[in-house]
């Protein structure tokens, strides 16, 4: 589904990604870990097509299509979902209305008409029940006064509604408490199918006890220096990241 080849990216004069190779197949969950500043959020932004970063070498391929000239909006319409590390507040726009607009925008891009109100309500009901989201929450203004956990819940709700092909969840800096970790984990687990894939960026070994990724990758100084299965997270918890610096040199 997603194939990243020798990806280099920079912001201004600073090279941040220094040759990333990553393959994500449908049905898989990948976790990306690594120290602060190693380039995890940058990688997520580059996959989503954010224009602050310049790709200097390599490619991002989604379903055999090179995304080089595809705008962030079109990537979203092709099924790439990136959670916002710092979500915007939109006073006066409810969670429900925001979702209606997002869904209809995405349908429009595919040449479809607006989803009939009845179907929309059904979908909202289904997904909010699946994720155990309180009705009252859906009528609140988007992100206004939301706690960290509520923002996460909202993000997972967006993901559930949009049914992305590839979801990238960047958990960094968000100060997740144990409830928010569960919200994210339950959401990912319940929405997982054989046709979609998820990349979770996290510092929390604990999250990976709930989600259980198929693969874990460690990013260090803009490169993936180690990949493994879930046991790698335990090893990292125990040993930290320092020992991997040497691996980076060896490679
Ligand atoms: N817009 C920008 N302008 C300048 N430098 C940037 C910009 N965005 C990212 N960087 C730099 O790129 C490096 C990687 O940042 P990135 O946010 O990808 O790290 P991260 O692995 O997500 O870290 P964390 O775990 O703290 O979230 C950092 O040194 C950061 O300062
Ligand atoms: Mg980050």
PDB file of C-alpha atoms and ligand atoms in Angstrom:
ATOM      1  CA  UNK A   1       0.000   0.000   0.000  1.00  0.00           C
ATOM      2  CA  UNK A   2       2.664   2.510   1.074  1.00  0.00           C
ATOM      3  CA  UNK A   3       6.207   2.334  -0.129  1.00  0.00           C
ATOM      4  CA  UNK A   4       8.833   4.861   0.827  1.00  0.00           C
ATOM      5  CA  UNK A   5      12.137   4.704  -0.996  1.00  0.00           C
ATOM      6  CA  UNK A   6      15.293   6.503   0.070  1.00  0.00           C
ATOM      7  CA  UNK A   7      13.328   9.521   1.246  1.00  0.00           C
ATOM      8  CA  UNK A   8      15.293  12.663   2.016  1.00  0.00           C
ATOM      9  CA  UNK A   9      13.554  15.821   3.164  1.00  0.00           C
ATOM     10  CA  UNK A  10      14.631  19.142   4.544  1.00  0.00           C
ATOM     11  CA  UNK A  11      13.238  22.288   5.992  1.00  0.00           C
ATOM     12  CA  UNK A  12      15.062  25.455   5.034  1.00  0.00           C
ATOM     13  CA  UNK A  13      18.717  24.355   4.922  1.00  0.00           C
ATOM     14  CA  UNK A  14      18.446  21.574   7.404  1.00  0.00           C
ATOM     15  CA  UNK A  15      18.236  17.992   6.235  1.00  0.00           C
ATOM     16  CA  UNK A  16      15.889  16.120   8.552  1.00  0.00           C
ATOM     17  CA  UNK A  17      15.052  12.860   6.800  1.00  0.00           C
ATOM     18  CA  UNK A  18      18.186  11.189   5.528  1.00  0.00           C
ATOM     19  CA  UNK A  19      17.137   8.188   3.514  1.00  0.00           C
ATOM     20  CA  UNK A  20      14.016   6.504   4.863  1.00  0.00           C
ATOM     21  CA  UNK A  21      12.897   3.159   3.472  1.00  0.00           C
ATOM     22  CA  UNK A  22       9.582   1.795   4.666  1.00  0.00           C
ATOM     23  CA  UNK A  23       6.952  -0.551   3.297  1.00  0.00           C
ATOM     24  CA  UNK A  24       3.499  -0.765   4.843  1.00  0.00           C
ATOM     25  CA  UNK A  25       1.088  -3.380   3.544  1.00  0.00           C
ATOM     26  CA  UNK A  26      -2.681  -3.423   3.880  1.00  0.00           C
ATOM     27  CA  UNK A  27      -3.792  -4.964   7.166  1.00  0.00           C
ATOM     28  CA  UNK A  28      -0.643  -3.951   9.041  1.00  0.00           C
ATOM     29  CA  UNK A  29      -0.020  -1.724  12.026  1.00  0.00           C
ATOM     30  CA  UNK A  30       3.399  -0.101  12.225  1.00  0.00           C
ATOM     31  CA  UNK A  31       4.776   1.820  15.163  1.00  0.00           C
ATOM     32  CA  UNK A  32       7.458   4.437  14.814  1.00  0.00           C
ATOM     33  CA  UNK A  33       9.473   5.284  17.874  1.00  0.00           C
ATOM     34  CA  UNK A  34      12.657   7.235  18.445  1.00  0.00           C
ATOM     35  CA  UNK A  35      14.111  10.090  20.435  1.00  0.00           C
ATOM     36  CA  UNK A  36      12.809  13.666  20.321  1.00  0.00           C
ATOM     37  CA  UNK A  37      13.841  15.450  17.177  1.00  0.00           C
ATOM     38  CA  UNK A  38      14.669  12.285  15.233  1.00  0.00           C
ATOM     39  CA  UNK A  39      12.219  13.181  12.462  1.00  0.00           C
ATOM     40  CA  UNK A  40       9.067  11.193  13.286  1.00  0.00           C
ATOM     41  CA  UNK A  41       6.589  14.051  12.893  1.00  0.00           C
ATOM     42  CA  UNK A  42       8.488  15.234   9.843  1.00  0.00           C
ATOM     43  CA  UNK A  43       8.062  11.824   8.238  1.00  0.00           C
ATOM     44  CA  UNK A  44       4.327  11.932   8.965  1.00  0.00           C
ATOM     45  CA  UNK A  45       4.057  15.425   7.465  1.00  0.00           C
ATOM     46  CA  UNK A  46       5.982  14.433   4.362  1.00  0.00           C
ATOM     47  CA  UNK A  47       3.728  11.419   3.791  1.00  0.00           C
ATOM     48  CA  UNK A  48       0.696  13.687   4.166  1.00  0.00           C
ATOM     49  CA  UNK A  49       2.286  16.136   1.727  1.00  0.00           C
ATOM     50  CA  UNK A  50       2.704  19.151   3.988  1.00  0.00           C
ATOM     51  CA  UNK A  51       4.473  21.830   2.041  1.00  0.00           C
ATOM     52  CA  UNK A  52       6.771  23.088   4.816  1.00  0.00           C
ATOM     53  CA  UNK A  53       9.150  20.288   3.920  1.00  0.00           C
ATOM     54  CA  UNK A  54      11.076  19.866   0.728  1.00  0.00           C
ATOM     55  CA  UNK A  55      11.648  16.372  -0.567  1.00  0.00           C
ATOM     56  CA  UNK A  56      15.136  16.397  -2.047  1.00  0.00           C
ATOM     57  CA  UNK A  57      15.469  12.738  -2.949  1.00  0.00           C
ATOM     58  CA  UNK A  58      13.481   9.537  -2.963  1.00  0.00           C
ATOM     59  CA  UNK A  59       9.766   8.910  -3.246  1.00  0.00           C
ATOM     60  CA  UNK A  60       6.524   8.164  -1.457  1.00  0.00           C
ATOM     61  CA  UNK A  61       4.311   5.724  -3.307  1.00  0.00           C
ATOM     62  CA  UNK A  62       0.709   5.002  -2.382  1.00  0.00           C
ATOM     63  CA  UNK A  63      -0.956   2.153  -4.223  1.00  0.00           C
ATOM     64  CA  UNK A  64       1.653   2.278  -6.958  1.00  0.00           C
ATOM     65  CA  UNK A  65       1.159   6.019  -7.468  1.00  0.00           C
ATOM     66  CA  UNK A  66       4.054   8.389  -6.842  1.00  0.00           C
ATOM     67  CA  UNK A  67       2.651  11.138  -4.621  1.00  0.00           C
ATOM     68  CA  UNK A  68       5.260  13.710  -5.560  1.00  0.00           C
ATOM     69  CA  UNK A  69       2.874  16.103  -7.273  1.00  0.00           C
ATOM     70  CA  UNK A  70      -0.230  15.252  -5.255  1.00  0.00           C
ATOM     71  CA  UNK A  71      -1.486  18.021  -2.932  1.00  0.00           C
ATOM     72  CA  UNK A  72      -2.208  17.351   0.750  1.00  0.00           C
ATOM     73  CA  UNK A  73      -5.959  17.621   0.034  1.00  0.00           C
ATOM     74  CA  UNK A  74      -5.787  15.070  -2.753  1.00  0.00           C
ATOM     75  CA  UNK A  75      -3.701  12.753  -0.603  1.00  0.00           C
ATOM     76  CA  UNK A  76      -6.437  12.989   2.014  1.00  0.00           C
ATOM     77  CA  UNK A  77      -9.018  12.176  -0.639  1.00  0.00           C
ATOM     78  CA  UNK A  78      -6.949   9.187  -1.667  1.00  0.00           C
ATOM     79  CA  UNK A  79      -7.294   7.932   1.887  1.00  0.00           C
ATOM     80  CA  UNK A  80      -4.316   9.306   3.804  1.00  0.00           C
ATOM     81  CA  UNK A  81      -5.318  10.538   7.249  1.00  0.00           C
ATOM     82  CA  UNK A  82      -2.931  12.406   9.516  1.00  0.00           C
ATOM     83  CA  UNK A  83      -3.958  13.226  13.036  1.00  0.00           C
ATOM     84  CA  UNK A  84      -3.112  16.705  14.159  1.00  0.00           C
ATOM     85  CA  UNK A  85      -0.550  16.973  16.895  1.00  0.00           C
ATOM     86  CA  UNK A  86      -1.957  20.405  17.728  1.00  0.00           C
ATOM     87  CA  UNK A  87      -5.627  20.431  16.696  1.00  0.00           C
ATOM     88  CA  UNK A  88      -7.274  23.755  15.902  1.00  0.00           C
ATOM     89  CA  UNK A  89     -10.290  24.998  17.810  1.00  0.00           C
ATOM     90  CA  UNK A  90     -13.271  26.063  15.757  1.00  0.00           C
ATOM     91  CA  UNK A  91     -15.787  27.851  17.969  1.00  0.00           C
ATOM     92  CA  UNK A  92     -19.341  27.603  16.746  1.00  0.00           C
ATOM     93  CA  UNK A  93     -18.695  24.540  14.586  1.00  0.00           C
ATOM     94  CA  UNK A  94     -19.794  21.341  16.233  1.00  0.00           C
ATOM     95  CA  UNK A  95     -17.940  18.061  16.008  1.00  0.00           C
ATOM     96  CA  UNK A  96     -20.857  16.691  13.970  1.00  0.00           C
ATOM     97  CA  UNK A  97     -20.960  19.570  11.504  1.00  0.00           C
ATOM     98  CA  UNK A  98     -17.237  19.467  11.011  1.00  0.00           C
ATOM     99  CA  UNK A  99     -17.454  15.775  10.174  1.00  0.00           C
ATOM    100  CA  UNK A 100     -20.366  16.292   7.773  1.00  0.00           C
ATOM    101  CA  UNK A 101     -18.345  18.884   5.892  1.00  0.00           C
ATOM    102  CA  UNK A 102     -15.229  16.714   5.823  1.00  0.00           C
ATOM    103  CA  UNK A 103     -17.131  13.710   4.509  1.00  0.00           C
ATOM    104  CA  UNK A 104     -18.964  15.662   1.853  1.00  0.00           C
ATOM    105  CA  UNK A 105     -15.751  17.365   0.708  1.00  0.00           C
ATOM    106  CA  UNK A 106     -14.176  13.987   0.273  1.00  0.00           C
ATOM    107  CA  UNK A 107     -17.206  12.720  -1.650  1.00  0.00           C
ATOM    108  CA  UNK A 108     -17.162  15.774  -3.867  1.00  0.00           C
ATOM    109  CA  UNK A 109     -13.530  15.073  -4.775  1.00  0.00           C
ATOM    110  CA  UNK A 110     -14.636  11.627  -5.919  1.00  0.00           C
ATOM    111  CA  UNK A 111     -17.466  13.082  -7.969  1.00  0.00           C
ATOM    112  CA  UNK A 112     -20.139  11.914  -5.553  1.00  0.00           C
ATOM    113  CA  UNK A 113     -23.080  13.916  -4.241  1.00  0.00           C
ATOM    114  CA  UNK A 114     -23.477  14.897  -0.588  1.00  0.00           C
ATOM    115  CA  UNK A 115     -24.306  12.013   1.674  1.00  0.00           C
ATOM    116  CA  UNK A 116     -28.048  12.044   2.396  1.00  0.00           C
ATOM    117  CA  UNK A 117     -28.766  13.383   5.893  1.00  0.00           C
ATOM    118  CA  UNK A 118     -30.342  10.098   6.946  1.00  0.00           C
ATOM    119  CA  UNK A 119     -27.235   8.093   6.016  1.00  0.00           C
ATOM    120  CA  UNK A 120     -25.000  10.641   7.670  1.00  0.00           C
ATOM    121  CA  UNK A 121     -26.912  10.346  10.931  1.00  0.00           C
ATOM    122  CA  UNK A 122     -26.764   6.593  10.733  1.00  0.00           C
ATOM    123  CA  UNK A 123     -23.022   6.658  10.152  1.00  0.00           C
ATOM    124  CA  UNK A 124     -22.478   9.079  13.032  1.00  0.00           C
ATOM    125  CA  UNK A 125     -24.589   6.921  15.305  1.00  0.00           C
ATOM    126  CA  UNK A 126     -22.774   3.739  14.298  1.00  0.00           C
ATOM    127  CA  UNK A 127     -19.282   5.132  14.711  1.00  0.00           C
ATOM    128  CA  UNK A 128     -19.975   6.963  17.939  1.00  0.00           C
ATOM    129  CA  UNK A 129     -21.429   3.793  19.418  1.00  0.00           C
ATOM    130  CA  UNK A 130     -18.460   1.770  18.249  1.00  0.00           C
ATOM    131  CA  UNK A 131     -16.085   4.174  19.966  1.00  0.00           C
ATOM    132  CA  UNK A 132     -18.377   4.769  22.951  1.00  0.00           C
ATOM    133  CA  UNK A 133     -18.629   8.477  22.337  1.00  0.00           C
ATOM    134  CA  UNK A 134     -21.245  10.390  24.272  1.00  0.00           C
ATOM    135  CA  UNK A 135     -23.913  12.132  22.156  1.00  0.00           C
ATOM    136  CA  UNK A 136     -23.388  15.377  24.044  1.00  0.00           C
ATOM    137  CA  UNK A 137     -19.801  15.399  22.906  1.00  0.00           C
ATOM    138  CA  UNK A 138     -20.863  15.461  19.256  1.00  0.00           C
ATOM    139  CA  UNK A 139     -22.692  18.751  19.624  1.00  0.00           C
ATOM    140  CA  UNK A 140     -19.795  20.553  21.287  1.00  0.00           C
ATOM    141  CA  UNK A 141     -17.691  23.103  19.390  1.00  0.00           C
ATOM    142  CA  UNK A 142     -14.716  21.499  17.724  1.00  0.00           C
ATOM    143  CA  UNK A 143     -11.788  21.200  20.118  1.00  0.00           C
ATOM    144  CA  UNK A 144     -12.942  24.212  22.128  1.00  0.00           C
ATOM    145  CA  UNK A 145     -12.026  23.520  25.715  1.00  0.00           C
ATOM    146  CA  UNK A 146     -11.442  19.856  24.916  1.00  0.00           C
ATOM    147  CA  UNK A 147      -9.176  18.049  27.311  1.00  0.00           C
ATOM    148  CA  UNK A 148      -6.225  16.142  25.873  1.00  0.00           C
ATOM    149  CA  UNK A 149      -8.201  12.909  26.084  1.00  0.00           C
ATOM    150  CA  UNK A 150     -11.248  14.455  24.426  1.00  0.00           C
ATOM    151  CA  UNK A 151      -9.101  15.723  21.568  1.00  0.00           C
ATOM    152  CA  UNK A 152      -7.805  12.205  21.061  1.00  0.00           C
ATOM    153  CA  UNK A 153     -11.322  10.831  21.152  1.00  0.00           C
ATOM    154  CA  UNK A 154     -12.360  13.350  18.542  1.00  0.00           C
ATOM    155  CA  UNK A 155      -9.399  12.477  16.370  1.00  0.00           C
ATOM    156  CA  UNK A 156     -10.232   8.796  16.493  1.00  0.00           C
ATOM    157  CA  UNK A 157     -13.851   9.642  15.722  1.00  0.00           C
ATOM    158  CA  UNK A 158     -12.703  11.553  12.630  1.00  0.00           C
ATOM    159  CA  UNK A 159     -10.684   8.550  11.618  1.00  0.00           C
ATOM    160  CA  UNK A 160     -13.657   6.243  12.128  1.00  0.00           C
ATOM    161  CA  UNK A 161     -15.922   8.448  10.036  1.00  0.00           C
ATOM    162  CA  UNK A 162     -13.493   8.963   7.170  1.00  0.00           C
ATOM    163  CA  UNK A 163     -12.371   5.313   7.037  1.00  0.00           C
ATOM    164  CA  UNK A 164      -8.911   6.165   5.723  1.00  0.00           C
ATOM    165  CA  UNK A 165      -6.803   3.673   3.857  1.00  0.00           C
ATOM    166  CA  UNK A 166      -3.705   4.799   5.699  1.00  0.00           C
ATOM    167  CA  UNK A 167      -4.011   6.490   9.080  1.00  0.00           C
ATOM    168  CA  UNK A 168      -1.005   8.145  10.670  1.00  0.00           C
ATOM    169  CA  UNK A 169      -1.418   8.948  14.343  1.00  0.00           C
ATOM    170  CA  UNK A 170       1.231  11.170  15.846  1.00  0.00           C
ATOM    171  CA  UNK A 171       0.957  10.879  19.591  1.00  0.00           C
ATOM    172  CA  UNK A 172       4.042  12.902  20.430  1.00  0.00           C
ATOM    173  CA  UNK A 173       3.869  15.747  22.918  1.00  0.00           C
ATOM    174  CA  UNK A 174       0.210  15.191  23.528  1.00  0.00           C
ATOM    175  CA  UNK A 175       0.593  14.140  27.129  1.00  0.00           C
ATOM    176  CA  UNK A 176      -1.745  11.199  26.870  1.00  0.00           C
ATOM    177  CA  UNK A 177      -3.032   9.848  30.128  1.00  0.00           C
ATOM    178  CA  UNK A 178      -3.979   6.241  30.496  1.00  0.00           C
ATOM    179  CA  UNK A 179      -7.589   6.844  29.404  1.00  0.00           C
ATOM    180  CA  UNK A 180      -6.474   8.619  26.241  1.00  0.00           C
ATOM    181  CA  UNK A 181      -4.073   5.782  25.503  1.00  0.00           C
ATOM    182  CA  UNK A 182      -7.002   3.391  25.717  1.00  0.00           C
ATOM    183  CA  UNK A 183      -9.124   5.587  23.472  1.00  0.00           C
ATOM    184  CA  UNK A 184      -6.433   5.547  20.819  1.00  0.00           C
ATOM    185  CA  UNK A 185      -5.761   1.844  21.221  1.00  0.00           C
ATOM    186  CA  UNK A 186      -9.435   0.823  21.148  1.00  0.00           C
ATOM    187  CA  UNK A 187     -10.053   3.025  18.162  1.00  0.00           C
ATOM    188  CA  UNK A 188      -7.170   1.563  16.213  1.00  0.00           C
ATOM    189  CA  UNK A 189      -8.077  -1.993  17.134  1.00  0.00           C
ATOM    190  CA  UNK A 190     -11.764  -1.613  16.318  1.00  0.00           C
ATOM    191  CA  UNK A 191     -11.137   0.125  13.016  1.00  0.00           C
ATOM    192  CA  UNK A 192      -8.461  -2.234  11.820  1.00  0.00           C
ATOM    193  CA  UNK A 193      -9.394  -4.207   8.723  1.00  0.00           C
ATOM    194  CA  UNK A 194      -7.489  -6.242   6.175  1.00  0.00           C
ATOM    195  CA  UNK A 195      -7.720  -3.353   3.734  1.00  0.00           C
ATOM    196  CA  UNK A 196      -6.370  -0.468   5.795  1.00  0.00           C
ATOM    197  CA  UNK A 197      -3.123   0.262   7.563  1.00  0.00           C
ATOM    198  CA  UNK A 198      -2.061   2.368  10.514  1.00  0.00           C
ATOM    199  CA  UNK A 199       1.202   4.047  11.441  1.00  0.00           C
ATOM    200  CA  UNK A 200       1.355   5.027  15.092  1.00  0.00           C
ATOM    201  CA  UNK A 201       4.077   7.380  16.208  1.00  0.00           C
ATOM    202  CA  UNK A 202       4.535   7.016  19.912  1.00  0.00           C
ATOM    203  CA  UNK A 203       6.887   7.311  22.855  1.00  0.00           C
ATOM    204  CA  UNK A 204       4.750   4.998  24.913  1.00  0.00           C
ATOM    205  CA  UNK A 205       5.700   1.390  25.096  1.00  0.00           C
ATOM    206  CA  UNK A 206       2.475   1.056  27.042  1.00  0.00           C
ATOM    207  CA  UNK A 207       0.330   2.035  24.072  1.00  0.00           C
ATOM    208  CA  UNK A 208       1.871  -0.842  22.167  1.00  0.00           C
ATOM    209  CA  UNK A 209       0.665  -3.283  24.795  1.00  0.00           C
ATOM    210  CA  UNK A 210      -2.864  -2.346  23.786  1.00  0.00           C
ATOM    211  CA  UNK A 211      -2.368  -1.979  20.053  1.00  0.00           C
ATOM    212  CA  UNK A 212       0.269  -4.645  19.324  1.00  0.00           C
ATOM    213  CA  UNK A 213       1.934  -3.471  16.137  1.00  0.00           C
ATOM    214  CA  UNK A 214       3.096  -5.870  13.464  1.00  0.00           C
ATOM    215  CA  UNK A 215       6.326  -3.909  13.132  1.00  0.00           C
ATOM    216  CA  UNK A 216       8.223  -1.333  15.130  1.00  0.00           C
ATOM    217  CA  UNK A 217      10.749   1.015  13.581  1.00  0.00           C
ATOM    218  CA  UNK A 218      13.183   3.208  15.414  1.00  0.00           C
ATOM    219  CA  UNK A 219      14.034   6.506  13.839  1.00  0.00           C
ATOM    220  CA  UNK A 220      17.300   8.115  14.752  1.00  0.00           C
ATOM    221  CA  UNK A 221      18.710  11.243  13.154  1.00  0.00           C
ATOM    222  CA  UNK A 222      16.459  10.946  10.122  1.00  0.00           C
ATOM    223  CA  UNK A 223      17.046   7.267   9.434  1.00  0.00           C
ATOM    224  CA  UNK A 224      15.378   4.039  10.443  1.00  0.00           C
ATOM    225  CA  UNK A 225      18.165   2.397  12.414  1.00  0.00           C
ATOM    226  CA  UNK A 226      16.272  -0.625  13.637  1.00  0.00           C
ATOM    227  CA  UNK A 227      13.089  -2.489  12.777  1.00  0.00           C
ATOM    228  CA  UNK A 228      11.567  -5.358  14.633  1.00  0.00           C
ATOM    229  CA  UNK A 229       8.423  -6.800  16.118  1.00  0.00           C
ATOM    230  CA  UNK A 230       6.702  -5.852  19.351  1.00  0.00           C
ATOM    231  CA  UNK A 231       9.520  -7.218  21.494  1.00  0.00           C
ATOM    232  CA  UNK A 232      11.668  -4.357  20.278  1.00  0.00           C
ATOM    233  CA  UNK A 233       9.498  -1.934  22.268  1.00  0.00           C
ATOM    234  CA  UNK A 234      10.333  -3.802  25.465  1.00  0.00           C
ATOM    235  CA  UNK A 235      13.998  -3.727  24.646  1.00  0.00           C
ATOM    236  CA  UNK A 236      13.784   0.030  24.069  1.00  0.00           C
ATOM    237  CA  UNK A 237      11.953   0.515  27.343  1.00  0.00           C
ATOM    238  CA  UNK A 238      14.758  -1.276  29.088  1.00  0.00           C
ATOM    239  CA  UNK A 239      17.783   0.091  27.273  1.00  0.00           C
ATOM    240  CA  UNK A 240      16.654   3.482  25.949  1.00  0.00           C
ATOM    241  CA  UNK A 241      17.790   4.694  22.559  1.00  0.00           C
ATOM    242  CA  UNK A 242      21.474   5.318  23.098  1.00  0.00           C
ATOM    243  CA  UNK A 243      22.681   1.852  22.095  1.00  0.00           C
ATOM    244  CA  UNK A 244      21.080   2.312  18.698  1.00  0.00           C
ATOM    245  CA  UNK A 245      23.331   5.214  17.798  1.00  0.00           C
ATOM    246  CA  UNK A 246      26.071   2.676  17.201  1.00  0.00           C
ATOM    247  CA  UNK A 247      23.808   0.677  14.934  1.00  0.00           C
ATOM    248  CA  UNK A 248      23.266   3.837  12.914  1.00  0.00           C
ATOM    249  CA  UNK A 249      27.012   4.164  12.467  1.00  0.00           C
ATOM    250  CA  UNK A 250      27.451   0.512  11.507  1.00  0.00           C
ATOM    251  CA  UNK A 251      24.778   0.769   8.793  1.00  0.00           C
TER     252      UNK A 251
HETATM  253  N1  LIG B   1       9.395  23.833  10.420  1.00  0.00           N
HETATM  254  C1  LIG B   1      10.609  23.538  10.922  1.00  0.00           C
HETATM  255  N2  LIG B   1      11.614  24.438  10.911  1.00  0.00           N
HETATM  256  C2  LIG B   1      12.829  24.156  11.403  1.00  0.00           C
HETATM  257  N3  LIG B   1      13.155  22.964  11.943  1.00  0.00           N
HETATM  258  C3  LIG B   1      12.211  22.027  11.982  1.00  0.00           C
HETATM  259  C4  LIG B   1      10.881  22.251  11.477  1.00  0.00           C
HETATM  260  N4  LIG B   1      10.160  21.127  11.657  1.00  0.00           N
HETATM  261  C5  LIG B   1      10.984  20.252  12.252  1.00  0.00           C
HETATM  262  N5  LIG B   1      12.213  20.780  12.434  1.00  0.00           N
HETATM  263  C6  LIG B   1      13.364  20.123  13.067  1.00  0.00           C
HETATM  264  O1  LIG B   1      13.483  18.834  12.560  1.00  0.00           O
HETATM  265  C7  LIG B   1      13.913  17.916  13.557  1.00  0.00           C
HETATM  266  C8  LIG B   1      12.938  16.766  13.626  1.00  0.00           C
HETATM  267  O2  LIG B   1      11.686  17.222  14.125  1.00  0.00           O
HETATM  268  P1  LIG B   1      10.414  16.281  14.308  1.00  0.00           P
HETATM  269  O3  LIG B   1       9.299  17.120  14.772  1.00  0.00           O
HETATM  270  O4  LIG B   1      10.206  15.506  13.063  1.00  0.00           O
HETATM  271  O5  LIG B   1      10.924  15.317  15.457  1.00  0.00           O
HETATM  272  P2  LIG B   1      10.141  14.162  16.242  1.00  0.00           P
HETATM  273  O6  LIG B   1      10.909  12.911  16.038  1.00  0.00           O
HETATM  274  O7  LIG B   1       8.707  14.177  15.866  1.00  0.00           O
HETATM  275  O8  LIG B   1      10.335  14.628  17.752  1.00  0.00           O
HETATM  276  P3  LIG B   1       9.333  14.509  19.026  1.00  0.00           P
HETATM  277  O9  LIG B   1       9.522  13.138  19.567  1.00  0.00           O
HETATM  278  O10 LIG B   1       9.876  15.532  19.960  1.00  0.00           O
HETATM  279  O11 LIG B   1       7.942  14.804  18.564  1.00  0.00           O
HETATM  280  C9  LIG B   1      14.015  18.733  14.835  1.00  0.00           C
HETATM  281  O12 LIG B   1      15.364  19.063  15.040  1.00  0.00           O
HETATM  282  C10 LIG B   1      13.171  19.956  14.555  1.00  0.00           C
HETATM  283  O13 LIG B   1      13.631  21.073  15.253  1.00  0.00           O
HETATM  284 MG1  LIG B   2       6.951  14.711  16.857  1.00  0.00          MG
END
